[in-house]
Short mmCIF file of C-alpha atoms in Angstrom, two decimals:
data_model
loop_
_atom_site.label_atom_id
_atom_site.label_comp_id
_atom_site.label_asym_id
_atom_site.label_seq_id
_atom_site.Cartn_x
_atom_site.Cartn_y
_atom_site.Cartn_z
CA UNK A 1 25.26 42.05 26.47
CA UNK A 2 24.00 44.13 29.43
CA UNK A 3 20.95 43.45 31.60
CA UNK A 4 21.64 39.73 31.64
CA UNK A 5 20.69 38.19 34.97
CA UNK A 6 22.55 40.74 37.09
CA UNK A 7 21.53 38.79 40.19
CA UNK A 8 23.38 35.71 38.90
CA UNK A 9 26.61 36.91 37.27
CA UNK A 10 28.26 33.50 37.68
CA UNK A 11 25.68 31.82 35.46
CA UNK A 12 26.21 34.46 32.80
CA UNK A 13 30.01 34.37 33.04
CA UNK A 14 30.01 30.64 32.26
CA UNK A 15 28.21 31.09 28.96
CA UNK A 16 28.86 34.70 27.97
CA UNK A 17 32.04 34.03 26.01
CA UNK A 18 30.38 31.23 24.04
CA UNK A 19 27.31 33.35 23.31
CA UNK A 20 29.33 36.37 22.23
CA UNK A 21 31.45 34.18 19.97
CA UNK A 22 28.40 32.60 18.38
CA UNK A 23 26.63 35.92 17.91
CA UNK A 24 29.71 37.52 16.40
CA UNK A 25 29.78 34.71 13.84
CA UNK A 26 26.25 35.48 12.60
CA UNK A 27 26.46 39.25 13.14
CA UNK A 28 27.20 40.16 9.51
CA UNK A 29 23.80 38.74 8.54
CA UNK A 30 21.83 39.42 11.74
CA UNK A 31 22.99 43.02 12.12
CA UNK A 32 22.41 43.81 8.45
CA UNK A 33 18.85 42.52 8.72
CA UNK A 34 18.29 44.39 11.99
CA UNK A 35 19.40 47.67 10.42
CA UNK A 36 16.86 47.22 7.64
CA UNK A 37 14.11 46.78 10.22
CA UNK A 38 15.40 49.77 12.17
CA UNK A 39 15.37 51.98 9.07
CA UNK A 40 11.76 50.94 8.45
CA UNK A 41 10.81 51.94 12.01
CA UNK A 42 10.61 48.45 13.53
CA UNK A 43 12.60 46.42 16.05
CA UNK A 44 14.18 43.01 15.59
CA UNK A 45 15.55 40.46 18.06
CA UNK A 46 17.15 37.05 17.86
CA UNK A 47 14.88 34.83 19.91
CA UNK A 48 14.03 31.41 21.28
CA UNK A 49 16.04 28.39 20.26
CA UNK A 50 18.62 30.53 18.49
CA UNK A 51 19.50 32.35 21.73
CA UNK A 52 19.44 29.13 23.71
CA UNK A 53 21.77 27.43 21.23
CA UNK A 54 24.10 30.44 21.17
CA UNK A 55 24.40 30.20 24.94
CA UNK A 56 25.08 26.46 24.61
CA UNK A 57 27.73 27.09 21.97
CA UNK A 58 25.79 25.22 19.28
CA UNK A 59 24.15 27.92 17.16
CA UNK A 60 23.78 26.80 13.57
CA UNK A 61 22.71 28.68 10.45
CA UNK A 62 18.98 28.45 11.19
CA UNK A 63 18.12 31.77 12.83
CA UNK A 64 14.83 32.75 14.50
CA UNK A 65 13.87 36.40 14.91
CA UNK A 66 10.90 38.22 16.37
CA UNK A 67 9.63 41.71 15.50
CA UNK A 68 6.86 44.20 16.06
CA UNK A 69 6.42 44.47 12.28
CA UNK A 70 3.33 42.78 10.87
CA UNK A 71 3.91 40.04 8.27
CA UNK A 72 3.11 42.30 5.32
CA UNK A 73 5.77 44.76 6.49
CA UNK A 74 8.25 41.94 7.09
CA UNK A 75 7.80 40.87 3.47
CA UNK A 76 8.51 44.40 2.24
CA UNK A 77 11.72 44.49 4.27
CA UNK A 78 13.15 41.06 3.44
CA UNK A 79 12.18 40.67 -0.22
CA UNK A 80 14.77 43.12 -1.61
CA UNK A 81 17.44 41.67 0.74
CA UNK A 82 16.98 37.89 0.81
CA UNK A 83 18.00 35.41 -1.87
CA UNK A 84 14.71 33.54 -1.46
CA UNK A 85 11.48 34.19 0.45
CA UNK A 86 8.64 31.83 1.38
CA UNK A 87 5.26 32.50 2.95
CA UNK A 88 4.28 29.01 4.14
CA UNK A 89 3.84 30.15 7.76
CA UNK A 90 2.50 33.61 7.11
CA UNK A 91 -0.95 32.70 8.47
CA UNK A 92 0.79 32.21 11.81
CA UNK A 93 2.81 35.42 11.50
CA UNK A 94 6.03 33.85 10.18
CA UNK A 95 7.96 34.83 7.06
CA UNK A 96 10.84 32.61 5.99
CA UNK A 97 13.81 33.51 3.85
CA UNK A 98 17.28 32.40 2.80
CA UNK A 99 20.33 34.64 2.80
CA UNK A 100 23.67 33.63 1.33
CA UNK A 101 26.63 35.53 2.74
CA UNK A 102 30.37 35.35 3.11
CA UNK A 103 31.17 35.01 6.80
CA UNK A 104 34.64 34.41 8.27
CA UNK A 105 36.11 33.88 4.81
CA UNK A 106 33.56 31.19 3.98
CA UNK A 107 30.38 31.16 1.90
CA UNK A 108 27.42 30.28 4.13
CA UNK A 109 23.69 29.97 3.67
CA UNK A 110 21.36 31.11 6.45
CA UNK A 111 17.78 29.90 6.85
CA UNK A 112 15.88 32.67 8.59
CA UNK A 113 12.41 32.94 10.11
CA UNK A 114 10.98 36.27 11.23
CA UNK A 115 7.82 36.06 13.36
CA UNK A 116 5.64 38.93 14.49
CA UNK A 117 5.15 39.29 18.26
CA UNK A 118 2.19 37.06 18.94
CA UNK A 119 0.13 35.01 21.33
CA UNK A 120 -1.71 31.85 20.39
CA UNK A 121 -4.05 29.43 22.07
CA UNK A 122 -6.28 26.47 21.27
CA UNK A 123 -9.94 26.33 22.14
CA UNK A 124 -11.28 23.04 23.46
CA UNK A 125 -12.13 21.60 20.04
CA UNK A 126 -9.81 23.28 17.52
CA UNK A 127 -6.79 21.55 16.00
CA UNK A 128 -5.28 24.86 14.91
CA UNK A 129 -4.03 27.72 17.09
CA UNK A 130 -5.78 31.07 17.01
CA UNK A 131 -3.13 33.70 16.37
CA UNK A 132 -3.24 37.26 17.63
CA UNK A 133 -0.38 39.74 17.33
CA UNK A 134 1.26 41.49 20.26
CA UNK A 135 2.99 44.84 20.64
CA UNK A 136 5.93 44.06 22.93
CA UNK A 137 8.69 41.52 23.10
CA UNK A 138 7.85 40.83 26.75
CA UNK A 139 4.33 39.85 25.67
CA UNK A 140 5.83 37.60 23.02
CA UNK A 141 8.30 35.90 25.37
CA UNK A 142 5.73 35.04 28.04
CA UNK A 143 3.84 32.89 25.51
CA UNK A 144 6.95 30.83 24.67
CA UNK A 145 6.98 27.16 25.64
CA UNK A 146 9.91 27.06 28.11
CA UNK A 147 12.04 29.64 29.86
CA UNK A 148 15.19 28.47 28.05
CA UNK A 149 13.36 29.39 24.83
CA UNK A 150 12.01 32.67 26.23
CA UNK A 151 15.22 34.69 25.93
CA UNK A 152 16.02 37.26 23.26
CA UNK A 153 18.87 39.43 22.05
CA UNK A 154 17.71 42.81 20.71
CA UNK A 155 19.61 43.81 17.57
CA UNK A 156 21.74 45.48 16.49
CA UNK A 157 22.58 46.76 20.01
CA UNK A 158 22.74 43.17 21.35
CA UNK A 159 20.79 43.76 24.54
CA UNK A 160 20.06 40.47 26.33
CA UNK A 161 16.41 40.11 27.40
CA UNK A 162 15.53 37.39 29.91
CA UNK A 163 12.40 38.22 31.93
CA UNK A 164 11.72 34.64 33.05
CA UNK A 165 15.10 33.42 34.28
CA UNK A 166 15.89 31.30 31.25
CA UNK A 167 19.63 31.74 31.74
CA UNK A 168 19.47 30.29 35.26
CA UNK A 169 17.41 27.34 34.01
CA UNK A 170 19.87 26.83 31.17
CA UNK A 171 22.74 26.75 33.66
CA UNK A 172 20.80 24.25 35.80
CA UNK A 173 19.76 22.23 32.71
CA UNK A 174 16.09 22.22 33.67
CA UNK A 175 12.90 22.82 31.67
CA UNK A 176 10.34 25.16 33.21
CA UNK A 177 7.54 27.21 31.65
CA UNK A 178 7.44 31.06 31.70
CA UNK A 179 3.98 31.03 33.28
CA UNK A 180 2.24 28.08 34.89
CA UNK A 181 2.59 24.78 33.00
CA UNK A 182 -1.20 24.52 32.85
CA UNK A 183 -1.45 27.87 31.04
CA UNK A 184 1.37 26.97 28.68
CA UNK A 185 -0.07 23.57 27.77
CA UNK A 186 -3.57 25.00 27.39
CA UNK A 187 -2.19 27.48 24.86
CA UNK A 188 -0.66 24.64 22.84
CA UNK A 189 -0.92 21.02 24.04
CA UNK A 190 1.91 19.99 21.71
CA UNK A 191 4.26 21.67 24.19
CA UNK A 192 3.86 18.62 26.40
CA UNK A 193 5.54 16.55 23.69
CA UNK A 194 8.11 19.30 23.20
CA UNK A 195 9.09 18.93 26.84
CA UNK A 196 9.97 15.30 26.14
CA UNK A 197 11.73 16.26 22.92
CA UNK A 198 13.88 18.95 24.54
CA UNK A 199 14.73 16.60 27.41
CA UNK A 200 15.97 14.15 24.76
CA UNK A 201 17.75 16.72 22.59
CA UNK A 202 19.42 18.72 25.34
CA UNK A 203 19.71 16.08 28.08
CA UNK A 204 17.75 18.39 30.44
CA UNK A 205 15.63 17.48 33.43
CA UNK A 206 11.96 18.46 33.34
CA UNK A 207 10.70 20.38 36.36
CA UNK A 208 8.38 18.25 38.56
CA UNK A 209 5.55 20.80 38.21
CA UNK A 210 5.81 20.53 34.43
CA UNK A 211 5.74 16.73 34.62
CA UNK A 212 2.69 16.84 36.89
CA UNK A 213 0.88 19.12 34.42
CA UNK A 214 1.76 16.80 31.53
CA UNK A 215 0.31 13.88 33.44
CA UNK A 216 -2.86 15.77 34.38
CA UNK A 217 -3.43 17.24 30.90
CA UNK A 218 -2.31 14.36 28.68
CA UNK A 219 -5.73 13.99 27.06
CA UNK A 220 -5.42 17.53 25.65
CA UNK A 221 -2.92 16.19 23.10
CA UNK A 222 -5.90 14.61 21.31
CA UNK A 223 -6.84 17.95 19.70
CA UNK A 224 -3.42 18.33 18.05
CA UNK A 225 -3.20 17.18 14.43
CA UNK A 226 -1.52 13.87 13.65
CA UNK A 227 1.01 15.66 11.45
CA UNK A 228 2.23 17.91 14.27
CA UNK A 229 2.43 14.98 16.68
CA UNK A 230 4.39 12.95 14.10
CA UNK A 231 6.85 15.77 13.46
CA UNK A 232 7.48 16.21 17.17
CA UNK A 233 7.93 12.46 17.64
CA UNK A 234 10.45 12.41 14.78
CA UNK A 235 12.50 15.19 16.37
CA UNK A 236 12.51 13.26 19.64
CA UNK A 237 13.55 10.00 17.98
CA UNK A 238 16.34 11.70 16.03
CA UNK A 239 17.75 13.36 19.15
CA UNK A 240 20.86 12.36 21.09
CA UNK A 241 18.98 10.78 24.01
CA UNK A 242 15.61 9.51 22.69
CA UNK A 243 15.18 7.06 25.56
CA UNK A 244 14.92 9.95 28.02
CA UNK A 245 12.12 11.61 26.06
CA UNK A 246 10.26 8.38 25.30
CA UNK A 247 10.29 7.38 28.97
CA UNK A 248 8.77 10.76 29.85
CA UNK A 249 6.00 10.28 27.28
CA UNK A 250 5.23 6.87 28.72
CA UNK A 251 5.41 7.94 32.37
CA UNK A 252 3.06 10.92 31.86
CA UNK A 253 0.46 9.00 29.82
CA UNK A 254 1.10 10.95 26.64
CA UNK A 255 2.42 7.86 24.83
CA UNK A 256 -0.85 6.11 25.62
CA UNK A 257 -2.55 8.67 23.39
CA UNK A 258 -0.02 9.14 20.57
CA UNK A 259 1.86 5.81 20.44
CA UNK A 260 -0.08 3.38 22.66
CA UNK A 261 1.85 0.38 21.38
CA UNK A 262 4.92 1.58 23.30
CA UNK A 263 3.50 1.55 26.87
CA UNK A 264 1.69 -1.69 25.98
CA UNK A 265 5.12 -3.34 25.90
CA UNK A 266 5.33 -3.06 29.68
CA UNK A 267 4.07 -6.60 30.10
CA UNK A 268 3.49 -7.96 33.57
CA UNK A 269 6.33 -10.32 34.35
CA UNK A 270 5.23 -13.64 35.76
CA UNK A 271 6.41 -14.70 39.20
CA UNK A 272 9.19 -16.86 37.80
CA UNK A 273 10.54 -14.11 35.50
CA UNK A 274 10.31 -16.36 32.48
CA UNK A 275 10.49 -13.48 30.00
CA UNK A 276 12.26 -10.15 30.02
CA UNK A 277 10.71 -6.69 30.13
CA UNK A 278 9.82 -6.05 26.47
CA UNK A 279 9.53 -2.29 27.00
CA UNK A 280 12.99 -1.95 28.49
CA UNK A 281 14.36 -4.36 25.89
CA UNK A 282 12.95 -2.20 23.07
CA UNK A 283 14.57 0.96 24.45
CA UNK A 284 17.92 -0.84 24.75
CA UNK A 285 17.60 -2.09 21.15
CA UNK A 286 16.97 1.51 20.06
CA UNK A 287 20.08 2.70 21.89
CA UNK A 288 22.18 -0.13 20.42
CA UNK A 289 20.90 0.60 16.93
CA UNK A 290 21.90 4.26 17.34
CA UNK A 291 25.43 3.14 18.21
CA UNK A 292 25.62 1.30 14.87
CA UNK A 293 24.58 4.33 12.76
CA UNK A 294 27.30 5.43 10.38
CA UNK A 295 25.93 8.43 8.48
CA UNK A 296 23.98 10.34 11.10
CA UNK A 297 20.54 9.66 12.63
CA UNK A 298 18.45 7.16 10.66
CA UNK A 299 14.71 7.57 11.29
CA UNK A 300 13.82 4.32 9.50
CA UNK A 301 16.21 2.27 11.64
CA UNK A 302 15.22 4.01 14.87
CA UNK A 303 11.49 3.49 14.29
CA UNK A 304 12.07 -0.17 13.45
CA UNK A 305 14.23 -0.67 16.53
CA UNK A 306 11.67 0.96 18.81
CA UNK A 307 8.67 -0.86 17.34
CA UNK A 308 10.16 -4.25 16.38
CA UNK A 309 8.45 -6.12 19.23
CA UNK A 310 5.07 -4.33 19.37
CA UNK A 311 3.37 -7.55 18.28
CA UNK A 312 4.40 -9.34 21.47
CA UNK A 313 1.54 -8.26 23.77
CA UNK A 314 -1.03 -9.60 21.29
CA UNK A 315 0.78 -12.90 20.74
CA UNK A 316 1.94 -13.74 24.26
CA UNK A 317 1.08 -17.26 25.36
CA UNK A 318 1.92 -19.17 28.54
CA UNK A 319 2.82 -22.68 27.39
CA UNK A 320 2.13 -25.88 29.33
CA UNK A 321 5.84 -26.40 29.96
CA UNK A 322 6.07 -23.04 31.71
CA UNK A 323 7.67 -21.13 28.85
CA UNK A 324 6.28 -17.89 27.45
CA UNK A 325 5.94 -17.70 23.67
CA UNK A 326 5.27 -14.91 21.17
CA UNK A 327 4.67 -16.91 18.00
CA UNK A 328 4.48 -14.83 14.80
CA UNK A 329 4.82 -11.57 16.71
CA UNK A 330 6.92 -10.21 13.85
CA UNK A 331 4.02 -10.67 11.40
CA UNK A 332 1.46 -9.21 13.80
CA UNK A 333 3.89 -6.39 14.68
CA UNK A 334 4.42 -5.47 11.02
CA UNK A 335 0.66 -5.03 10.59
CA UNK A 336 0.46 -2.95 13.77
CA UNK A 337 3.32 -0.75 12.56
CA UNK A 338 1.50 -0.08 9.29
CA UNK A 339 -1.68 0.86 11.13
CA UNK A 340 -0.01 3.19 13.66
CA UNK A 341 2.35 4.89 11.21
CA UNK A 342 -0.48 5.42 8.74
CA UNK A 343 -2.56 7.03 11.50
CA UNK A 344 0.38 9.36 12.22
CA UNK A 345 0.48 10.34 8.51
CA UNK A 346 3.91 8.92 7.74
CA UNK A 347 4.80 8.56 4.07
CA UNK A 348 3.84 5.33 2.35
CA UNK A 349 7.51 4.58 1.65
CA UNK A 350 8.56 4.96 5.29
CA UNK A 351 5.59 2.87 6.47
CA UNK A 352 6.56 0.15 4.01
CA UNK A 353 10.24 0.14 5.01
CA UNK A 354 9.71 0.12 8.78
CA UNK A 355 7.01 -2.56 8.67
CA UNK A 356 9.22 -4.70 6.42
CA UNK A 357 12.13 -4.46 8.85
CA UNK A 358 9.82 -5.45 11.72
CA UNK A 359 8.55 -8.41 9.69
CA UNK A 360 12.10 -9.60 8.92
CA UNK A 361 13.78 -8.94 12.27
CA UNK A 362 13.51 -12.57 13.47
CA UNK A 363 14.56 -14.22 10.20
CA UNK A 364 18.21 -14.54 11.24
CA UNK A 365 17.35 -16.65 14.28
CA UNK A 366 16.74 -19.62 12.00
CA UNK A 367 20.36 -19.41 10.88
CA UNK A 368 21.72 -21.29 13.90
CA UNK A 369 25.45 -21.79 13.54
CA UNK A 370 25.43 -21.59 9.76
CA UNK A 371 23.03 -24.32 8.66
CA UNK A 372 21.42 -22.17 5.98
CA UNK A 373 21.95 -23.25 2.39
CA UNK A 374 23.19 -20.73 -0.17
CA UNK A 375 19.60 -20.67 -1.40
CA UNK A 376 18.37 -19.51 2.02
CA UNK A 377 21.05 -16.80 2.13
CA UNK A 378 20.00 -15.58 -1.33
CA UNK A 379 16.37 -15.39 -0.18
CA UNK A 380 17.40 -13.45 2.92
CA UNK A 381 19.15 -10.88 0.73
CA UNK A 382 16.31 -10.83 -1.81
CA UNK A 383 13.64 -10.32 0.87
CA UNK A 384 15.57 -7.52 2.56
CA UNK A 385 16.33 -5.78 -0.73
CA UNK A 386 17.58 -2.21 -0.19
CA UNK A 387 16.92 -2.59 3.55
CA UNK A 388 19.67 -5.19 3.99
CA UNK A 389 22.17 -2.91 5.77
CA UNK A 390 19.47 -1.66 8.13
CA UNK A 391 18.38 -5.25 8.75
CA UNK A 392 21.97 -6.10 9.69
CA UNK A 393 21.98 -3.28 12.24
CA UNK A 394 18.52 -4.11 13.62
CA UNK A 395 19.34 -7.81 14.00
CA UNK A 396 22.61 -7.10 15.81
CA UNK A 397 20.88 -4.54 18.06
CA UNK A 398 18.18 -7.03 19.01
CA UNK A 399 20.61 -8.96 21.20
CA UNK A 400 20.24 -7.62 24.76
CA UNK A 401 21.05 -10.75 26.71
CA UNK A 402 23.32 -10.38 29.73
CA UNK A 403 24.73 -13.83 29.02
CA UNK A 404 28.07 -12.92 27.48
CA UNK A 405 28.61 -16.39 26.03
CA UNK A 406 25.23 -16.33 24.28
CA UNK A 407 25.76 -12.77 23.04
CA UNK A 408 29.18 -13.67 21.68
CA UNK A 409 27.81 -16.73 19.92
CA UNK A 410 25.03 -14.71 18.27
CA UNK A 411 27.51 -12.06 17.17
CA UNK A 412 29.84 -14.68 15.66
CA UNK A 413 26.94 -16.33 13.86
CA UNK A 414 25.86 -13.06 12.33
CA UNK A 415 29.46 -12.29 11.38
CA UNK A 416 29.41 -15.59 9.54
CA UNK A 417 26.17 -14.76 7.76
CA UNK A 418 27.47 -11.38 6.63
CA UNK A 419 30.65 -13.02 5.35
CA UNK A 420 28.61 -15.53 3.34
CA UNK A 421 26.47 -12.73 1.92
CA UNK A 422 29.61 -10.84 0.92
CA UNK A 423 31.06 -13.90 -0.82
CA UNK A 424 27.84 -14.61 -2.71
CA UNK A 425 27.44 -10.95 -3.63
CA UNK A 426 30.91 -10.99 -5.11
CA UNK A 427 30.22 -14.18 -7.03
CA UNK A 428 26.62 -13.63 -8.09
CA UNK A 429 25.69 -9.94 -7.79
CA UNK A 430 23.06 -10.70 -5.15
CA UNK A 431 21.98 -7.06 -5.00
CA UNK A 432 20.35 -7.49 -8.39
CA UNK A 433 19.00 -11.04 -8.29
CA UNK A 434 16.94 -11.73 -11.36
CA UNK A 435 16.20 -14.75 -13.55
CA UNK A 436 18.74 -15.86 -16.12
CA UNK A 437 16.22 -15.04 -18.90
CA UNK A 438 14.32 -11.78 -19.19
CA UNK A 439 10.75 -11.30 -20.39
CA UNK A 440 11.63 -10.94 -24.06
CA UNK A 441 13.76 -14.08 -23.98
CA UNK A 442 10.94 -16.00 -22.27
CA UNK A 443 8.51 -15.01 -25.03
CA UNK A 444 11.06 -16.01 -27.66
CA UNK A 445 11.76 -19.43 -26.11
CA UNK A 446 8.09 -20.24 -25.51
CA UNK A 447 6.89 -18.54 -28.69
CA UNK A 448 4.08 -16.76 -26.83
CA UNK A 449 2.71 -13.22 -26.77
CA UNK A 450 2.73 -10.92 -23.69
CA UNK A 451 0.34 -12.08 -20.99
CA UNK A 452 0.05 -13.60 -17.50
CA UNK A 453 2.08 -16.64 -18.50
CA UNK A 454 5.21 -14.48 -18.86
CA UNK A 455 4.93 -13.44 -15.20
CA UNK A 456 4.44 -17.06 -14.17
CA UNK A 457 7.49 -18.16 -16.13
CA UNK A 458 9.53 -15.27 -14.72
CA UNK A 459 8.59 -16.27 -11.17
CA UNK A 460 9.57 -19.91 -11.88
CA UNK A 461 12.99 -18.83 -13.19
CA UNK A 462 13.51 -16.48 -10.24
CA UNK A 463 12.86 -19.30 -7.78
CA UNK A 464 15.27 -21.47 -9.77
CA UNK A 465 17.89 -18.71 -9.61
CA UNK A 466 17.46 -18.35 -5.85
CA UNK A 467 17.69 -22.09 -5.34
CA UNK A 468 20.64 -22.89 -7.60
CA UNK A 469 22.45 -19.63 -8.22
CA UNK A 470 23.36 -18.39 -11.72
CA UNK A 471 22.71 -20.78 -14.62
CA UNK A 472 24.15 -20.96 -18.12
CA UNK A 473 21.69 -19.79 -20.79
CA UNK A 474 21.32 -23.27 -22.25
CA UNK A 475 20.46 -24.75 -18.87
CA UNK A 476 17.95 -21.97 -18.15
CA UNK A 477 16.28 -22.47 -21.55
CA UNK A 478 16.05 -26.23 -20.96
CA UNK A 479 14.53 -25.72 -17.51
CA UNK A 480 12.01 -23.22 -18.88
CA UNK A 481 10.94 -25.60 -21.67
CA UNK A 482 10.54 -28.40 -19.14
CA UNK A 483 8.38 -26.17 -16.95
CA UNK A 484 6.29 -25.09 -19.94
CA UNK A 485 5.71 -28.65 -21.02
CA UNK A 486 4.40 -29.44 -17.54
CA UNK A 487 1.86 -26.61 -17.77
CA UNK A 488 0.01 -28.12 -20.73
#
């Protein structure tokens, strides 16, 4: 790849072999597509995150390209070639497609986006960018968010294009903007959140000038749609180092506008330090929850870990004996989670799950050293439902005490609770707790037709099941008849 930072050959030499290896892997698909564009009289280049990831040795099968062809011409080129084509982003100059190919003796599927050279900017009131098409790749690259995303590889000749020193910044692991940060963030305020996201994903430092611009322009994020903010927040939370990105959002004032409950956790500590820093505690809980993940990043668990204590600022009380209390902060927090996540346009199911975990996160602390009855354990499992495994992880993560003896005792207590749950699950099928009589049997025993009374009887039998465990049919029938007699 010629023309690649000739003034800094050492930076290139450190990454060139990785980049060449990555590009050779995708060449069968990338070069074939490039030749089709060439034959139609257009140019094509791998661009942005794809080039950055190739240089980092982490290029996947999602490939981003840029071209001088307009979207209608891109469609004509890719339709006969791709296995599937979609036009969701065509209003913004992007055509998406899927190409299945055999590469290195393996069948692979590539998700490809081809975007026409463009420039885009927000006006002061619009929530959507105004798109205009450009005529050169240099014009396209200068509008990119950060220099490490403003590099391209022209295909099929594989000429490396880096007009803004992205390779140097990649080697230094720093995020800078191609132009001034103010111009970049004016074009698209969401880039301020992207700075935090890339810092979290890539473990990069953010240039002080970029941080200063984020702090000065934080209010501009207000014109970005809730859906775009939510999607960017999700990418940050699912990254390798979310704490780094979240801290940047808080420090620049962006969190105050998109997730104000997070900076609100920075409670003033009283002079006697009678309670710990809830903000720092929440970030530690998030990190500890991530360590317990078993099947990759879990957005539900991470949101619950981050937000589990957001009810504390509203419930903080200084008691007469000098203690600080946060009574019912889990209930208040669950309501706050619902409100914030709904405002960010999260799905109803995710809102329900995260708020439920927040509501239940303190339940274990009534367990003590094992004083719960089997009935209480059954209710714990019933109330958690399908969230039980996540509740286990959240509860264990919520221990951030530096007192090793206390931490060890809490861990042993929870080990004991999990063992009891396992024993009861084996004996009683706790995952599917239901009354010993179903609705049809209730109607038969009571000789009644469908109606509200069946629900009442079902609830009575469910409570009986939770309290006493499984019952023989005869005992359940006798209990139901006794309850029914008391209703008349």
